[in-house]
């Protein structure tokens, strides 16, 4: 590697530089990032408390709920999450706000000055830059989302106070293993000695408990044992949360998975945050996170979700079947594009009986994307009817909108890229009105 130090005042230039710095997009392991973090003194974030969140699905939602509750109570909060939908800036939030390009450029420059000849991946570089930004802001709390797996993920250099696992499902099997036990082992690798681990997964593989013992975790709190959530029979639209002596009896419902909210509440309790039912219901009411069960139009109902694996699609399907917001729906137009490294057949099989019309879009110029024709073949093999293929996700969405009837749902899902293309198309239409 060259000793020449890169410099630019353009964020796009920096992002292009990051993409070229390492021979592979993903290379799990902590040695490279740890060596640079040591040189740059980025091992400690100057924050009151830190939380590291792993999980197959629900990481972003759980972090967002914790973030909104803390901000509502007046605390300063930093968040590092990925991937982004539109701009890199989405990956770092401070007090709920995105930072300016110049802030990211300054942080990138700092990492560049300290990395020497170490070759960092895009994610390793951006993790260190985010940690530098958090150091500068001296925050009360920092919430960090694991990128891939946990044990060997860049974020695992963090010496967090609380470790969270939101859920365990089959995804990224080429990297994490092809069984739930192997995947759980990797995710539980974020645990640290003498701190607290919170497990939101209700059917956790034994490897999580084994890792907790191996890594000498002080306290492990399990959903279903140490904290619970359940429906209120007298009022089906509300639910209750219990954790020891802490009870919230009438929490409202929305599209956010209760499992994720319960995990977030337990994390807030472990952070010694004083919570009230009123505060929690306010956060539930105002909760939003782009791309997660995001309603684009209420009449007719149009929604997008980044669900891209069987675990996430199963929750989406259950929500469509059980939530009152969808009880009037008679037919679903699905706009879909997926990555070829995902379990396409198992994912789509969950929705085949529910979807009446399939609109498969090509994800242009994306080498990871599955070809629209290959998704069409999978659907037809599953017995799906009314399957159409389009040259782009945008054109698939536009045609589906034309065909959608008042009582039908238009739903886009399959990947972050799919949702991004739909949202871009939707925003273009709004600007042209």
Short mmCIF file of C-alpha atoms in Angstrom, two decimals:
data_model
loop_
_atom_site.label_atom_id
_atom_site.label_comp_id
_atom_site.label_asym_id
_atom_site.label_seq_id
_atom_site.Cartn_x
_atom_site.Cartn_y
_atom_site.Cartn_z
CA UNK A 1 0.00 0.00 0.00
CA UNK A 2 1.14 3.54 -0.73
CA UNK A 3 2.13 5.87 2.11
CA UNK A 4 0.45 8.74 0.27
CA UNK A 5 -2.32 10.29 2.39
CA UNK A 6 -5.59 10.91 0.60
CA UNK A 7 -7.19 14.36 0.91
CA UNK A 8 -10.42 15.82 -0.43
CA UNK A 9 -13.18 18.24 0.54
CA UNK A 10 -15.79 16.12 -1.25
CA UNK A 11 -17.68 13.42 0.64
CA UNK A 12 -18.32 11.55 -2.62
CA UNK A 13 -14.58 11.50 -3.30
CA UNK A 14 -13.96 10.05 0.14
CA UNK A 15 -16.61 7.36 -0.30
CA UNK A 16 -15.12 6.37 -3.66
CA UNK A 17 -11.70 6.22 -1.98
CA UNK A 18 -13.06 3.98 0.80
CA UNK A 19 -14.52 1.60 -1.76
CA UNK A 20 -11.12 1.19 -3.45
CA UNK A 21 -9.00 0.70 -0.34
CA UNK A 22 -9.47 -3.01 0.31
CA UNK A 23 -9.42 -5.93 -2.15
CA UNK A 24 -12.73 -7.28 -0.82
CA UNK A 25 -15.92 -5.53 0.29
CA UNK A 26 -16.20 -7.78 3.35
CA UNK A 27 -13.31 -9.31 5.30
CA UNK A 28 -14.30 -10.22 8.82
CA UNK A 29 -11.71 -9.90 11.58
CA UNK A 30 -10.65 -7.38 14.21
CA UNK A 31 -6.87 -7.16 13.79
CA UNK A 32 -6.83 -4.40 11.16
CA UNK A 33 -9.40 -2.12 12.75
CA UNK A 34 -8.06 -2.72 16.26
CA UNK A 35 -4.54 -1.70 15.26
CA UNK A 36 -5.77 1.59 13.79
CA UNK A 37 -8.12 2.22 16.73
CA UNK A 38 -5.16 1.81 19.09
CA UNK A 39 -3.05 4.29 17.12
CA UNK A 40 -5.90 6.79 16.86
CA UNK A 41 -7.05 6.32 20.47
CA UNK A 42 -10.57 5.44 19.33
CA UNK A 43 -11.18 2.58 21.77
CA UNK A 44 -13.15 4.79 24.15
CA UNK A 45 -15.94 7.06 22.95
CA UNK A 46 -16.07 9.64 25.77
CA UNK A 47 -19.70 8.61 26.27
CA UNK A 48 -21.62 7.96 29.45
CA UNK A 49 -22.75 4.49 28.38
CA UNK A 50 -22.60 2.48 25.18
CA UNK A 51 -24.81 -0.25 23.72
CA UNK A 52 -23.87 -2.67 20.93
CA UNK A 53 -26.79 -4.32 19.11
CA UNK A 54 -26.59 -7.49 17.00
CA UNK A 55 -29.35 -9.60 15.45
CA UNK A 56 -30.63 -11.00 12.17
CA UNK A 57 -33.50 -8.51 12.07
CA UNK A 58 -34.75 -5.68 14.27
CA UNK A 59 -31.42 -4.03 15.07
CA UNK A 60 -32.27 -0.67 13.52
CA UNK A 61 -35.79 -0.65 14.96
CA UNK A 62 -34.62 -1.50 18.48
CA UNK A 63 -31.90 1.15 18.38
CA UNK A 64 -34.31 3.74 17.01
CA UNK A 65 -36.78 3.14 19.85
CA UNK A 66 -34.04 3.50 22.48
CA UNK A 67 -32.76 6.63 20.73
CA UNK A 68 -36.18 8.32 20.59
CA UNK A 69 -36.90 7.56 24.25
CA UNK A 70 -33.55 8.97 25.39
CA UNK A 71 -33.93 12.11 23.27
CA UNK A 72 -37.45 12.63 24.62
CA UNK A 73 -35.95 12.58 28.14
CA UNK A 74 -33.32 15.17 27.23
CA UNK A 75 -30.24 12.96 26.91
CA UNK A 76 -27.63 13.38 24.19
CA UNK A 77 -27.43 10.30 21.96
CA UNK A 78 -25.25 9.08 19.11
CA UNK A 79 -26.22 6.29 16.70
CA UNK A 80 -24.14 4.35 14.18
CA UNK A 81 -26.22 2.14 11.88
CA UNK A 82 -26.09 0.62 8.42
CA UNK A 83 -26.74 0.33 5.57
CA UNK A 84 -28.07 3.66 4.37
CA UNK A 85 -30.95 4.16 1.93
CA UNK A 86 -29.99 7.38 0.15
CA UNK A 87 -26.90 9.08 1.57
CA UNK A 88 -23.95 7.99 3.66
CA UNK A 89 -24.84 10.65 6.25
CA UNK A 90 -27.75 8.45 7.40
CA UNK A 91 -25.26 6.12 9.08
CA UNK A 92 -24.44 8.53 11.90
CA UNK A 93 -27.02 10.41 13.94
CA UNK A 94 -26.38 12.76 16.84
CA UNK A 95 -29.47 13.66 18.84
CA UNK A 96 -31.61 12.33 16.02
CA UNK A 97 -30.03 14.58 13.38
CA UNK A 98 -27.72 13.81 10.47
CA UNK A 99 -24.31 15.47 10.39
CA UNK A 100 -22.95 17.70 7.64
CA UNK A 101 -20.66 16.36 4.91
CA UNK A 102 -17.85 18.42 6.42
CA UNK A 103 -18.12 16.53 9.73
CA UNK A 104 -17.74 13.18 7.98
CA UNK A 105 -14.89 14.48 5.83
CA UNK A 106 -13.05 15.64 8.96
CA UNK A 107 -13.54 12.24 10.62
CA UNK A 108 -12.38 10.39 7.49
CA UNK A 109 -9.31 12.60 7.33
CA UNK A 110 -8.52 11.78 10.97
CA UNK A 111 -8.70 8.03 10.31
CA UNK A 112 -6.61 8.43 7.14
CA UNK A 113 -3.92 10.26 9.11
CA UNK A 114 -3.65 7.37 11.59
CA UNK A 115 -4.14 4.21 9.54
CA UNK A 116 -0.66 4.13 8.03
CA UNK A 117 -0.28 1.14 5.70
CA UNK A 118 -3.23 -0.75 7.16
CA UNK A 119 -5.78 -1.68 4.51
CA UNK A 120 -9.29 -1.04 5.88
CA UNK A 121 -12.60 -2.12 4.37
CA UNK A 122 -15.28 0.48 3.71
CA UNK A 123 -17.13 -0.59 6.86
CA UNK A 124 -14.01 -0.61 9.04
CA UNK A 125 -13.07 2.89 7.89
CA UNK A 126 -16.61 4.21 8.45
CA UNK A 127 -16.83 2.57 11.89
CA UNK A 128 -13.68 4.34 13.06
CA UNK A 129 -14.88 7.64 11.58
CA UNK A 130 -18.18 7.30 13.44
CA UNK A 131 -16.34 6.59 16.69
CA UNK A 132 -14.27 9.76 16.16
CA UNK A 133 -17.45 11.80 15.68
CA UNK A 134 -18.94 10.40 18.88
CA UNK A 135 -15.76 11.24 20.80
CA UNK A 136 -16.01 14.85 19.66
CA UNK A 137 -19.63 15.22 20.82
CA UNK A 138 -19.10 13.73 24.33
CA UNK A 139 -22.52 12.09 24.42
CA UNK A 140 -24.55 10.63 27.26
CA UNK A 141 -25.25 7.47 25.27
CA UNK A 142 -23.93 5.84 22.09
CA UNK A 143 -25.89 3.10 20.31
CA UNK A 144 -24.01 1.02 17.74
CA UNK A 145 -25.48 -1.45 15.25
CA UNK A 146 -23.39 -4.47 14.28
CA UNK A 147 -22.78 -4.68 10.55
CA UNK A 148 -22.52 -8.44 9.96
CA UNK A 149 -22.64 -11.20 12.57
CA UNK A 150 -20.90 -9.87 15.65
CA UNK A 151 -17.83 -11.77 16.85
CA UNK A 152 -15.63 -10.64 13.96
CA UNK A 153 -17.52 -7.47 13.01
CA UNK A 154 -15.66 -4.15 13.08
CA UNK A 155 -17.97 -2.76 15.74
CA UNK A 156 -16.84 -5.46 18.19
CA UNK A 157 -13.76 -3.46 19.15
CA UNK A 158 -16.23 -1.43 21.22
CA UNK A 159 -16.06 -1.96 24.99
CA UNK A 160 -19.78 -1.51 25.47
CA UNK A 161 -21.75 -1.53 28.72
CA UNK A 162 -24.67 -3.53 27.33
CA UNK A 163 -24.82 -6.10 24.53
CA UNK A 164 -28.13 -6.80 22.79
CA UNK A 165 -29.22 -9.59 20.44
CA UNK A 166 -32.59 -8.75 18.88
CA UNK A 167 -33.30 -11.94 16.92
CA UNK A 168 -31.74 -15.02 15.37
CA UNK A 169 -32.61 -16.17 11.85
CA UNK A 170 -30.94 -17.65 8.79
CA UNK A 171 -29.14 -14.96 6.79
CA UNK A 172 -25.58 -14.32 5.55
CA UNK A 173 -24.97 -18.07 5.83
CA UNK A 174 -21.81 -17.88 3.68
CA UNK A 175 -20.24 -15.76 6.41
CA UNK A 176 -21.94 -16.87 9.62
CA UNK A 177 -22.81 -20.53 9.08
CA UNK A 178 -25.85 -22.43 7.85
CA UNK A 179 -27.50 -23.25 11.18
CA UNK A 180 -29.17 -21.09 13.82
CA UNK A 181 -26.67 -22.41 16.37
CA UNK A 182 -23.67 -21.22 14.34
CA UNK A 183 -25.27 -17.85 13.62
CA UNK A 184 -26.18 -17.37 17.29
CA UNK A 185 -22.58 -18.19 18.27
CA UNK A 186 -21.30 -15.44 15.98
CA UNK A 187 -23.80 -12.86 17.20
CA UNK A 188 -23.15 -13.69 20.86
CA UNK A 189 -19.48 -13.04 20.19
CA UNK A 190 -20.18 -9.37 20.97
CA UNK A 191 -20.63 -10.19 24.68
CA UNK A 192 -18.05 -8.68 27.03
CA UNK A 193 -16.87 -9.88 30.43
CA UNK A 194 -18.62 -8.45 33.48
CA UNK A 195 -21.29 -6.59 31.55
CA UNK A 196 -24.95 -7.18 30.70
CA UNK A 197 -26.39 -9.10 27.75
CA UNK A 198 -30.03 -8.75 26.69
CA UNK A 199 -31.54 -11.42 24.44
CA UNK A 200 -34.68 -10.41 22.55
CA UNK A 201 -34.93 -13.68 20.62
CA UNK A 202 -37.66 -15.79 22.20
CA UNK A 203 -36.30 -19.15 21.01
CA UNK A 204 -32.55 -18.66 21.41
CA UNK A 205 -30.14 -21.46 20.44
CA UNK A 206 -28.05 -22.88 23.29
CA UNK A 207 -24.90 -21.42 21.77
CA UNK A 208 -25.90 -17.98 23.10
CA UNK A 209 -25.87 -19.26 26.68
CA UNK A 210 -22.59 -21.07 26.04
CA UNK A 211 -21.00 -17.89 24.70
CA UNK A 212 -22.29 -15.91 27.69
CA UNK A 213 -20.52 -18.38 29.98
CA UNK A 214 -17.33 -18.49 27.89
CA UNK A 215 -17.09 -14.70 27.76
CA UNK A 216 -17.92 -14.33 31.47
CA UNK A 217 -20.98 -12.13 31.05
CA UNK A 218 -22.13 -10.81 34.42
CA UNK A 219 -25.88 -10.68 33.75
CA UNK A 220 -27.90 -12.26 30.94
CA UNK A 221 -31.53 -11.19 30.55
CA UNK A 222 -33.80 -13.34 28.37
CA UNK A 223 -37.05 -12.43 26.64
CA UNK A 224 -39.74 -14.76 27.93
CA UNK A 225 -37.93 -15.36 31.22
CA UNK A 226 -36.57 -12.11 32.66
CA UNK A 227 -38.85 -9.79 30.70
CA UNK A 228 -42.12 -10.58 28.94
CA UNK A 229 -44.68 -8.96 26.66
CA UNK A 230 -48.22 -10.13 26.10
CA UNK A 231 -51.58 -8.98 24.75
CA UNK A 232 -54.23 -7.51 27.04
CA UNK A 233 -57.33 -9.68 26.63
CA UNK A 234 -59.78 -6.93 27.58
CA UNK A 235 -58.28 -4.55 25.02
CA UNK A 236 -56.77 -6.32 21.98
CA UNK A 237 -55.11 -3.15 20.67
CA UNK A 238 -52.91 -2.83 23.77
CA UNK A 239 -50.22 -5.01 25.33
CA UNK A 240 -48.23 -5.18 28.53
CA UNK A 241 -44.56 -5.42 29.43
CA UNK A 242 -43.17 -6.96 32.63
CA UNK A 243 -39.64 -7.05 33.98
CA UNK A 244 -39.31 -7.86 37.68
CA UNK A 245 -41.19 -5.16 39.56
CA UNK A 246 -41.50 -2.98 36.44
CA UNK A 247 -44.88 -3.32 34.73
CA UNK A 248 -46.38 -1.28 31.89
CA UNK A 249 -49.95 -2.48 31.54
CA UNK A 250 -51.34 -0.55 28.56
CA UNK A 251 -48.87 -0.03 25.76
CA UNK A 252 -50.29 0.88 22.39
CA UNK A 253 -49.78 -1.06 19.18
CA UNK A 254 -48.32 0.01 15.86
CA UNK A 255 -46.31 -1.68 13.12
CA UNK A 256 -43.16 -1.99 15.25
CA UNK A 257 -42.61 -5.59 16.41
CA UNK A 258 -43.45 -5.87 20.09
CA UNK A 259 -40.41 -8.08 20.54
CA UNK A 260 -38.19 -5.18 19.45
CA UNK A 261 -39.98 -2.66 21.66
CA UNK A 262 -39.75 -5.00 24.65
CA UNK A 263 -36.04 -5.52 24.02
CA UNK A 264 -35.57 -1.74 23.78
CA UNK A 265 -37.50 -1.17 27.02
CA UNK A 266 -35.38 -3.75 28.85
CA UNK A 267 -32.24 -2.05 27.55
CA UNK A 268 -33.47 1.32 28.80
CA UNK A 269 -34.16 -0.23 32.20
CA UNK A 270 -30.60 -1.59 32.32
CA UNK A 271 -29.34 1.89 31.44
CA UNK A 272 -31.10 3.08 34.62
CA UNK A 273 -33.55 5.25 32.70
CA UNK A 274 -36.75 6.13 34.53
CA UNK A 275 -39.61 5.23 32.21
CA UNK A 276 -43.33 5.92 32.27
CA UNK A 277 -46.14 4.39 30.29
CA UNK A 278 -46.92 7.83 28.88
CA UNK A 279 -43.38 8.27 27.57
CA UNK A 280 -43.33 4.81 25.97
CA UNK A 281 -46.70 5.33 24.29
CA UNK A 282 -45.51 8.68 22.96
CA UNK A 283 -42.47 7.01 21.39
CA UNK A 284 -44.65 4.22 19.96
CA UNK A 285 -47.05 6.77 18.47
CA UNK A 286 -44.32 8.90 16.89
CA UNK A 287 -42.03 6.05 15.86
CA UNK A 288 -40.73 6.10 12.31
CA UNK A 289 -37.73 4.64 10.54
CA UNK A 290 -37.43 4.92 6.76
CA UNK A 291 -37.94 1.63 4.97
CA UNK A 292 -39.46 -0.19 7.93
CA UNK A 293 -43.18 -0.75 7.34
CA UNK A 294 -43.18 2.75 5.88
CA UNK A 295 -46.58 3.92 4.64
CA UNK A 296 -46.25 5.99 1.46
CA UNK A 297 -49.96 6.47 0.81
CA UNK A 298 -52.99 5.57 2.94
CA UNK A 299 -55.65 5.60 0.18
CA UNK A 300 -55.02 3.33 -1.58
CA UNK A 301 -52.61 1.75 0.89
CA UNK A 302 -49.00 1.69 -0.30
CA UNK A 303 -46.12 0.50 1.89
CA UNK A 304 -42.45 -0.48 1.68
CA UNK A 305 -40.32 -2.66 3.95
CA UNK A 306 -36.67 -3.69 3.68
CA UNK A 307 -37.47 -7.30 4.69
CA UNK A 308 -35.11 -9.55 2.74
CA UNK A 309 -34.92 -12.93 4.50
CA UNK A 310 -37.44 -15.55 5.69
CA UNK A 311 -37.32 -14.34 9.30
CA UNK A 312 -38.25 -10.76 8.36
CA UNK A 313 -40.83 -11.75 5.75
CA UNK A 314 -42.56 -14.05 8.25
CA UNK A 315 -43.07 -11.07 10.57
CA UNK A 316 -44.27 -8.90 7.69
CA UNK A 317 -46.75 -11.60 6.64
CA UNK A 318 -48.03 -12.02 10.21
CA UNK A 319 -48.52 -8.26 10.52
CA UNK A 320 -50.51 -8.09 7.29
CA UNK A 321 -52.73 -10.92 8.53
CA UNK A 322 -53.31 -9.67 12.09
CA UNK A 323 -53.03 -5.87 12.21
CA UNK A 324 -56.32 -3.93 12.01
CA UNK A 325 -54.75 -1.47 9.55
CA UNK A 326 -54.86 -4.20 6.90
CA UNK A 327 -58.19 -5.86 7.68
CA UNK A 328 -59.90 -4.19 4.68
CA UNK A 329 -57.25 -5.38 2.21
CA UNK A 330 -58.47 -7.59 -0.62
CA UNK A 331 -55.47 -8.41 -2.78
CA UNK A 332 -51.78 -7.48 -2.72
CA UNK A 333 -49.60 -6.13 -5.52
CA UNK A 334 -45.99 -6.94 -4.56
CA UNK A 335 -43.04 -5.12 -6.10
CA UNK A 336 -39.94 -7.21 -5.48
CA UNK A 337 -36.21 -7.32 -6.20
CA UNK A 338 -33.69 -9.29 -4.17
CA UNK A 339 -30.00 -10.07 -3.84
CA UNK A 340 -28.89 -13.36 -5.38
CA UNK A 341 -27.07 -14.38 -2.18
CA UNK A 342 -30.35 -14.44 -0.23
CA UNK A 343 -32.66 -17.43 0.23
CA UNK A 344 -35.06 -16.22 -2.44
CA UNK A 345 -37.26 -19.31 -2.58
CA UNK A 346 -37.83 -19.61 1.18
CA UNK A 347 -38.41 -15.87 1.48
CA UNK A 348 -40.98 -15.60 -1.31
CA UNK A 349 -42.71 -18.87 -0.40
CA UNK A 350 -44.03 -17.19 2.75
CA UNK A 351 -45.89 -14.57 0.69
CA UNK A 352 -47.06 -16.65 -2.28
CA UNK A 353 -50.55 -17.35 -0.93
CA UNK A 354 -51.10 -13.71 0.09
CA UNK A 355 -49.93 -11.88 -3.03
CA UNK A 356 -52.32 -11.67 -5.98
CA UNK A 357 -50.02 -9.83 -8.42
CA UNK A 358 -46.21 -9.94 -8.57
CA UNK A 359 -44.18 -7.14 -10.19
CA UNK A 360 -40.49 -8.11 -10.41
CA UNK A 361 -38.07 -5.27 -11.10
CA UNK A 362 -34.48 -5.42 -12.31
CA UNK A 363 -32.00 -3.75 -9.95
CA UNK A 364 -29.94 -1.98 -12.55
CA UNK A 365 -26.13 -1.87 -12.29
CA UNK A 366 -26.10 -3.94 -9.09
CA UNK A 367 -23.85 -7.00 -9.46
CA UNK A 368 -25.25 -8.57 -6.27
CA UNK A 369 -28.84 -8.47 -7.51
CA UNK A 370 -30.71 -11.52 -8.72
CA UNK A 371 -31.97 -11.23 -12.28
CA UNK A 372 -35.67 -10.47 -12.52
CA UNK A 373 -36.20 -13.53 -14.73
CA UNK A 374 -34.62 -15.80 -12.10
CA UNK A 375 -37.00 -14.46 -9.44
CA UNK A 376 -39.87 -14.94 -11.88
CA UNK A 377 -38.82 -18.59 -12.33
CA UNK A 378 -38.73 -19.14 -8.56
CA UNK A 379 -42.20 -17.66 -8.15
CA UNK A 380 -43.68 -19.72 -10.97
CA UNK A 381 -42.09 -22.84 -9.46
CA UNK A 382 -43.86 -21.92 -6.21
CA UNK A 383 -47.17 -21.71 -8.06
CA UNK A 384 -47.48 -17.93 -8.06
CA UNK A 385 -49.93 -16.34 -10.50
CA UNK A 386 -49.83 -12.99 -12.33
CA UNK A 387 -46.04 -12.58 -12.39
CA UNK A 388 -44.68 -9.70 -14.50
CA UNK A 389 -41.08 -8.63 -15.11
CA UNK A 390 -39.84 -5.05 -15.61
CA UNK A 391 -36.58 -3.42 -16.62
CA UNK A 392 -36.35 -1.53 -13.31
CA UNK A 393 -37.87 -1.42 -9.85
CA UNK A 394 -39.15 2.08 -10.60
CA UNK A 395 -41.09 0.93 -13.65
CA UNK A 396 -42.45 -2.06 -11.72
CA UNK A 397 -43.71 0.26 -8.99
CA UNK A 398 -45.22 2.71 -11.49
CA UNK A 399 -47.14 -0.04 -13.29
CA UNK A 400 -48.30 -1.62 -10.04
CA UNK A 401 -49.68 1.74 -8.96
CA UNK A 402 -51.68 1.96 -12.18
CA UNK A 403 -53.14 -1.50 -11.62
CA UNK A 404 -53.82 -1.16 -7.89
CA UNK A 405 -57.49 -1.01 -6.88
CA UNK A 406 -58.82 0.94 -3.90
CA UNK A 407 -59.13 -2.12 -1.64
CA UNK A 408 -55.73 -3.57 -2.59
CA UNK A 409 -52.34 -3.13 -0.90
CA UNK A 410 -49.27 -2.12 -2.89
CA UNK A 411 -46.22 -3.52 -1.10
CA UNK A 412 -42.54 -3.16 -1.99
CA UNK A 413 -39.93 -5.38 -0.34
CA UNK A 414 -36.88 -7.58 -0.90
CA UNK A 415 -33.81 -5.45 -0.08
CA UNK A 416 -32.63 -2.00 0.96
CA UNK A 417 -31.88 -1.35 -2.73
CA UNK A 418 -35.45 -2.22 -3.69
CA UNK A 419 -36.93 0.18 -1.16
CA UNK A 420 -34.45 2.89 -2.11
CA UNK A 421 -35.46 2.67 -5.79
CA UNK A 422 -39.16 2.77 -4.89
CA UNK A 423 -38.73 5.79 -2.63
CA UNK A 424 -36.73 7.60 -5.32
CA UNK A 425 -39.46 6.87 -7.85
CA UNK A 426 -42.13 8.01 -5.41
CA UNK A 427 -40.29 11.25 -4.66
CA UNK A 428 -39.89 11.99 -8.38
CA UNK A 429 -43.64 11.62 -8.87
CA UNK A 430 -44.34 14.00 -5.97
CA UNK A 431 -41.98 16.62 -7.40
CA UNK A 432 -43.64 16.41 -10.82
CA UNK A 433 -47.12 17.08 -9.44
#
